[in-house]
CSV table of C-alpha atoms in Angstrom, one decimal:
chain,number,residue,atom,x,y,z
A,1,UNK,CA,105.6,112.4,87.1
A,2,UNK,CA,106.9,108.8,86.1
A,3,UNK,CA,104.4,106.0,84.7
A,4,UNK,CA,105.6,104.2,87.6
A,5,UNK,CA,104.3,106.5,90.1
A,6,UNK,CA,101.4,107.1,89.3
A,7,UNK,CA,97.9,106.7,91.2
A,8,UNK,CA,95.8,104.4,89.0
A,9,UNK,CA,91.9,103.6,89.4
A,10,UNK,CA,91.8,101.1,87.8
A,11,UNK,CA,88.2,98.5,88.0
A,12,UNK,CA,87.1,94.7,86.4
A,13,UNK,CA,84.4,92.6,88.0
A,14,UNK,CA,85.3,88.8,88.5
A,15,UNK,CA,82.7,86.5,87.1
A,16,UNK,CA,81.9,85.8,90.9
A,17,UNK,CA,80.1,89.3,91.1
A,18,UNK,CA,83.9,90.6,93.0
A,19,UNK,CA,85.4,93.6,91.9
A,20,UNK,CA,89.3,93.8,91.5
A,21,UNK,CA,91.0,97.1,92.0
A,22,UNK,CA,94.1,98.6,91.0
A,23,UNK,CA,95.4,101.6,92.4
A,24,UNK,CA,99.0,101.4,91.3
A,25,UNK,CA,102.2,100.3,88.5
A,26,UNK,CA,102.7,97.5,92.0
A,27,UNK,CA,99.5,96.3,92.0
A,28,UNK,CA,98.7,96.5,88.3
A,29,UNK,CA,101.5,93.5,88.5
A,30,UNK,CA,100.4,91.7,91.4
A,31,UNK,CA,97.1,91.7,89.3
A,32,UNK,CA,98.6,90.0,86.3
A,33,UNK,CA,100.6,87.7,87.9
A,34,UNK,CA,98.1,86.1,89.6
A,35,UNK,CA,94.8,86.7,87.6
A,36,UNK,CA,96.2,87.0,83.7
A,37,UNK,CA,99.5,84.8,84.4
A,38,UNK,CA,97.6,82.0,86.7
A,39,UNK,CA,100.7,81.9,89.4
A,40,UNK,CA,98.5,80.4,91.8
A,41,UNK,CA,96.0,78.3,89.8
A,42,UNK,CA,97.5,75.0,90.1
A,43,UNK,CA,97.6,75.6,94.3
A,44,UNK,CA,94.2,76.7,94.3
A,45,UNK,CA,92.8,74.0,91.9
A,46,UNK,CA,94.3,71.2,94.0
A,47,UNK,CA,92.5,73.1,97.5
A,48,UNK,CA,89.3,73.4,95.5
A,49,UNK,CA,88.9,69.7,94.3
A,50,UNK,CA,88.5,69.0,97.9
A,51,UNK,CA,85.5,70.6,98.8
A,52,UNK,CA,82.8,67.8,97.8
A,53,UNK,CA,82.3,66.0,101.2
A,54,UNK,CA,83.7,68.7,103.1
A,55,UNK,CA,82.4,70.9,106.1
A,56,UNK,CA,85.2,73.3,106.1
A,57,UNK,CA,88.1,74.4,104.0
A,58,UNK,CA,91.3,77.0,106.0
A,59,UNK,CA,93.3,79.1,104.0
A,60,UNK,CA,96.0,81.1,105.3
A,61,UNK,CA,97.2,84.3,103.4
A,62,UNK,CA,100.6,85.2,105.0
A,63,UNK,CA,101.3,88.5,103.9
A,64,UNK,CA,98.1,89.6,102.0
A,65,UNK,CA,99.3,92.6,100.5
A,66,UNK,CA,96.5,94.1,98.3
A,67,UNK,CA,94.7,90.8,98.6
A,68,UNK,CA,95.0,89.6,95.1
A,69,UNK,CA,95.7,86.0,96.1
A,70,UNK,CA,92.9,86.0,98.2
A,71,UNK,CA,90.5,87.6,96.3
A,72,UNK,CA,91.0,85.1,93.7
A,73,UNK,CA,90.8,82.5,96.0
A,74,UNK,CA,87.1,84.1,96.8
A,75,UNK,CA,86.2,84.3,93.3
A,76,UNK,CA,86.9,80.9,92.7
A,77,UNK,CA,85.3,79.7,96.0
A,78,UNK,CA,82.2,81.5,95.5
A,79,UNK,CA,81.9,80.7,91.4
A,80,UNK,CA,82.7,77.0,93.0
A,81,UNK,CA,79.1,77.5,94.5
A,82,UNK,CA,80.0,74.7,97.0
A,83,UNK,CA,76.3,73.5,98.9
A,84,UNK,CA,78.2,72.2,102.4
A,85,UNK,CA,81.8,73.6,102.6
A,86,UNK,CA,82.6,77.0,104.6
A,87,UNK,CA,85.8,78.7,103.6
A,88,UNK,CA,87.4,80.4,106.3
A,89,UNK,CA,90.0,82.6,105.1
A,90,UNK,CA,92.9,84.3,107.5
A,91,UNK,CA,94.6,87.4,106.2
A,92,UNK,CA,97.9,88.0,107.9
A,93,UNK,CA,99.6,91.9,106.8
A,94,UNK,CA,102.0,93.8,108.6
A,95,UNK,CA,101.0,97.4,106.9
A,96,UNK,CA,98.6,99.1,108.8
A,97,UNK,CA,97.1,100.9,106.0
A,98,UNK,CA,96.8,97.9,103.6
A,99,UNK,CA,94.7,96.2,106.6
A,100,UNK,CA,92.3,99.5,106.7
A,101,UNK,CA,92.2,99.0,102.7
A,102,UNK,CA,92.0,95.2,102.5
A,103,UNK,CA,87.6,95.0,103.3
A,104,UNK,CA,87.1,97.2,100.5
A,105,UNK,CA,89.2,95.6,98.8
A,106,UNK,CA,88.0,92.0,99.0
A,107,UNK,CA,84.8,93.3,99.4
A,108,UNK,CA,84.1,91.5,101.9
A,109,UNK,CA,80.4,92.5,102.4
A,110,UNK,CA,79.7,91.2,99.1
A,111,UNK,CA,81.8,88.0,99.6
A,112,UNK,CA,80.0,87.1,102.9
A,113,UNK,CA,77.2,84.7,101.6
A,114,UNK,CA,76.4,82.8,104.8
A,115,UNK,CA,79.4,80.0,104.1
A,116,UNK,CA,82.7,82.3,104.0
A,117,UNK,CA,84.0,83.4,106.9
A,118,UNK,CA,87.3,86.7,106.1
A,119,UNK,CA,89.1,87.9,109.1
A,120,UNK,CA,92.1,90.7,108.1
A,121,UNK,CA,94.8,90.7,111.4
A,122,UNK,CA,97.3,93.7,111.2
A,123,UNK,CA,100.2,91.0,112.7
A,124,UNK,CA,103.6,90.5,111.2
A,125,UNK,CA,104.4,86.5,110.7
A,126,UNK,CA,107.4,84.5,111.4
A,127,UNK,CA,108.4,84.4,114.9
A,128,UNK,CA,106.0,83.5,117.1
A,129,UNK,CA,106.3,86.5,120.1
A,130,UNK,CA,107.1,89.6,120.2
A,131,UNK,CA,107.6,92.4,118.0
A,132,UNK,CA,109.8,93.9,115.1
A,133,UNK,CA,110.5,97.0,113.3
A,134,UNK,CA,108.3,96.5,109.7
A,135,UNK,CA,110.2,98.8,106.8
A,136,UNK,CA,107.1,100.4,104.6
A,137,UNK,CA,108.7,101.1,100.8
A,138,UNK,CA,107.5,103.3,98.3
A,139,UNK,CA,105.5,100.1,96.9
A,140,UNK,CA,104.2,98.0,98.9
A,141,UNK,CA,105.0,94.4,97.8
A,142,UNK,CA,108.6,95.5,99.3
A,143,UNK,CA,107.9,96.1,102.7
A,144,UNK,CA,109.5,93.8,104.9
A,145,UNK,CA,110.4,93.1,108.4
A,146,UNK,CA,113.8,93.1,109.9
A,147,UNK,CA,116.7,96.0,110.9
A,148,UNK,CA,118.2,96.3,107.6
A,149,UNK,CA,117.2,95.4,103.9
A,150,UNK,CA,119.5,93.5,101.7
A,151,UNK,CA,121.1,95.1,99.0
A,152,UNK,CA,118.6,96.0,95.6
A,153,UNK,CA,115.7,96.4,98.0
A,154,UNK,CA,113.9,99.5,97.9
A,155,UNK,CA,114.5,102.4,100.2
A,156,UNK,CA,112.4,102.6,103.4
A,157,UNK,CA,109.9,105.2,103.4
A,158,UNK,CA,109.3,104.8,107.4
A,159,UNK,CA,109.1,102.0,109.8
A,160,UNK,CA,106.4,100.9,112.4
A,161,UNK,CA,106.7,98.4,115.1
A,162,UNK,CA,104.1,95.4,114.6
A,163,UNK,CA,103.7,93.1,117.0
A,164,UNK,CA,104.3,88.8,115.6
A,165,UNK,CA,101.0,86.8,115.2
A,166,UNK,CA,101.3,83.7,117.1
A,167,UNK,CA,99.4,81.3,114.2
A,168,UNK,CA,99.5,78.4,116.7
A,169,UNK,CA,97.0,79.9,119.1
A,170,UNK,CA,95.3,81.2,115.9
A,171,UNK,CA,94.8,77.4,114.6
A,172,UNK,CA,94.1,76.0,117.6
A,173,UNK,CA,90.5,74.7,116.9
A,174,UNK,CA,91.8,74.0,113.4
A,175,UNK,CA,92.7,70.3,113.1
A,176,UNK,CA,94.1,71.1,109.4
A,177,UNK,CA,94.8,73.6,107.4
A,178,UNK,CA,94.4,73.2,103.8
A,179,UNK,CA,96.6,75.9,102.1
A,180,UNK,CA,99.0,78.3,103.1
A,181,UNK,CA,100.0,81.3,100.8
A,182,UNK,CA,103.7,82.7,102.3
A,183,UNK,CA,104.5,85.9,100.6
A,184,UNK,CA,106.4,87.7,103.6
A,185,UNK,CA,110.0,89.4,101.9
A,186,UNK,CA,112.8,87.2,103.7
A,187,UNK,CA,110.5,86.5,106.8
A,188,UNK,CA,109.5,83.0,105.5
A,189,UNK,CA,112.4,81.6,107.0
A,190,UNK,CA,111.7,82.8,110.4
A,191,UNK,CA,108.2,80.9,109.5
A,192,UNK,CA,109.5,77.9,108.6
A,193,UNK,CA,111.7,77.7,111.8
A,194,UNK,CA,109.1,78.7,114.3
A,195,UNK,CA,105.8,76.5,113.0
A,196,UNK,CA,107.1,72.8,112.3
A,197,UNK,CA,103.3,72.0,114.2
A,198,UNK,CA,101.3,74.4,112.2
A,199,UNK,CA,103.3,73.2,108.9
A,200,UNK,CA,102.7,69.4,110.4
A,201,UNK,CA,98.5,69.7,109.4
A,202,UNK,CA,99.4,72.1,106.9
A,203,UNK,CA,98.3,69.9,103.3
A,204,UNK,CA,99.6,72.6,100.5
A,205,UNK,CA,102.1,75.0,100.8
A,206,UNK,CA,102.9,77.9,98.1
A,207,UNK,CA,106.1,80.0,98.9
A,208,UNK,CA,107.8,82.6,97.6
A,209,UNK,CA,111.5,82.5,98.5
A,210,UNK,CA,113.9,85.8,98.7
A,211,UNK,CA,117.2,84.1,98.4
A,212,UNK,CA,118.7,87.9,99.7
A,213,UNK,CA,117.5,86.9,103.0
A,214,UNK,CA,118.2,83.4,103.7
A,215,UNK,CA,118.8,79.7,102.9
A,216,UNK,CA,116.6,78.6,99.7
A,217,UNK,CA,117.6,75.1,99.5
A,218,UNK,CA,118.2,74.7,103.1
A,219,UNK,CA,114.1,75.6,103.8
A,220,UNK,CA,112.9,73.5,101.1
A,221,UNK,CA,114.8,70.8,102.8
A,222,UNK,CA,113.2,71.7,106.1
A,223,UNK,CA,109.9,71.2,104.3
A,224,UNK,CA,110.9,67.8,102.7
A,225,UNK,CA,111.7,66.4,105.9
A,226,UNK,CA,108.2,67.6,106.8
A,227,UNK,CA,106.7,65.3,104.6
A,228,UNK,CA,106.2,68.0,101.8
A,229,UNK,CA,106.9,67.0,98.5
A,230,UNK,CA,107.6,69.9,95.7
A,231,UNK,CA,104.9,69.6,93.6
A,232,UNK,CA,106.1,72.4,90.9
A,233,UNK,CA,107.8,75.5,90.4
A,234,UNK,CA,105.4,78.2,89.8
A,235,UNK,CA,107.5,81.0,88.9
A,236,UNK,CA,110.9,80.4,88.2
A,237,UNK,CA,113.9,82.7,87.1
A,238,UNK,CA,114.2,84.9,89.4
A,239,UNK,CA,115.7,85.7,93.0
A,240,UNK,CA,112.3,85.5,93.9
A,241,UNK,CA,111.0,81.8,93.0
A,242,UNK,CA,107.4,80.4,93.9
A,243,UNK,CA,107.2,76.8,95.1
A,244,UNK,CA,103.7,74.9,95.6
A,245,UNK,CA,104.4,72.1,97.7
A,246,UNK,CA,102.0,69.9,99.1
A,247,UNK,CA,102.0,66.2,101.3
């Protein structure tokens, strides 16, 4: 059996008390990206400096995958200590298994101190009706919806039909949101088309872009006109960039 393919059990406590775990070669770098590499720290760190005078912070994660973004999110929220804030935190993820794994996961039990509020929604994200045919790979930071994949994607392994999230109705008693994380393989373009409202009290933005399935520089344009402005490049050389924009 390949390195690549094989199961891993892999554990590490956070300093918040939050346990990360690693159960495969996909997640062991979805780990390091964001926890050893820092990917997101400059997004989070910006959310994060406004909780003193707040009542409630809103976080997105659009296409949670393992939850790695999010559960660093937690860890930092919860080291935070904030006295007032509550986080509420949205988890968006088309695989039905990942959303069966992603409480464990995040340990959400653990994470639920009376000021954190974690809902996990099996929904795919882009459109805002309906329904589409969402292609599981062999790893899962690959799985995407659509009818075909692009060429260099990995090989389907099967394909469910998962109803679209509307994130408007979602929102609705949400007069901002503070961060979204879009990680959603090509369907981010979909997103930006369908949710100029819900990116209109959006403050931060962090969005990783698969040029095989659409328009880079014609979406960051969309978001510019917006009122976004690109705050930096997170990860850069690749056909995969992630941009933190925020207003």
């Amino acid at each position: 059996m390949a390195f690549f393919d094989k199961k891993m059990h892999l554990r590490w406590q956070l300093r918040s008390g939050l346990t990360a775990k690693i159960h495969s070669y996909a997640d062991w770098c979805t780990y390091n990206e964001i926890f050893v590499n820092g990917e997101y720290n400059e997004a989070l760190e910006s959310t994060l400096k406004d909780l003193e005078g707040r009542q409630e912070l809103v976080i997105l994660d659009i296409g949670a995958n393992m939850g790695f973004f999010s559960l660093k999110l937690l860890d930092s929220f919860l080291w935070a200590q904030p006295k007032s804030a509550q986080l509420r935190l949205f988890l968006i993820e088309g695989s039905k298994q990942l959303c069966e794994e992603l409480p464990q996961q995040l340990d959400i039990d653990h994470s639920r101190n009376g000021n954190t509020e974690v809902k996990v929604l099996n929904a795919l994200a882009g459109k805002r009706s309906g329904s589409a045919c969402f292609h599981v790979t062999k790893e899962s930071n690959q799985s995407f919806a659509g009818d075909t994949s692009p060429q260099g994607w990995q090989e389907t392994q099967h394909v469910e039909s998962i109803p679209y999230i509307d994130l408007i109705e979602l929102t609705q008693d949400m007069p901002c949101i503070d961060l979204i994380k879009c990680d959603i393989e090509g369907s981010e373009f979909d997103f930006i088309e369908h949710y100029p409202a819900l990116l209109e009290k959006t403050q931060r933005i962090v969005l990783e872009m698969h040029q095989s399935f659409g328009d880079t520089a014609g979406a960051l344009k969309t978001l510019e006109g917006m009122g976004f402005k690109m705050k930096s490049i997170l990860r850069e050389g690749s056909t995969t960039p992630l941009v933190f924009m925020e207003r």
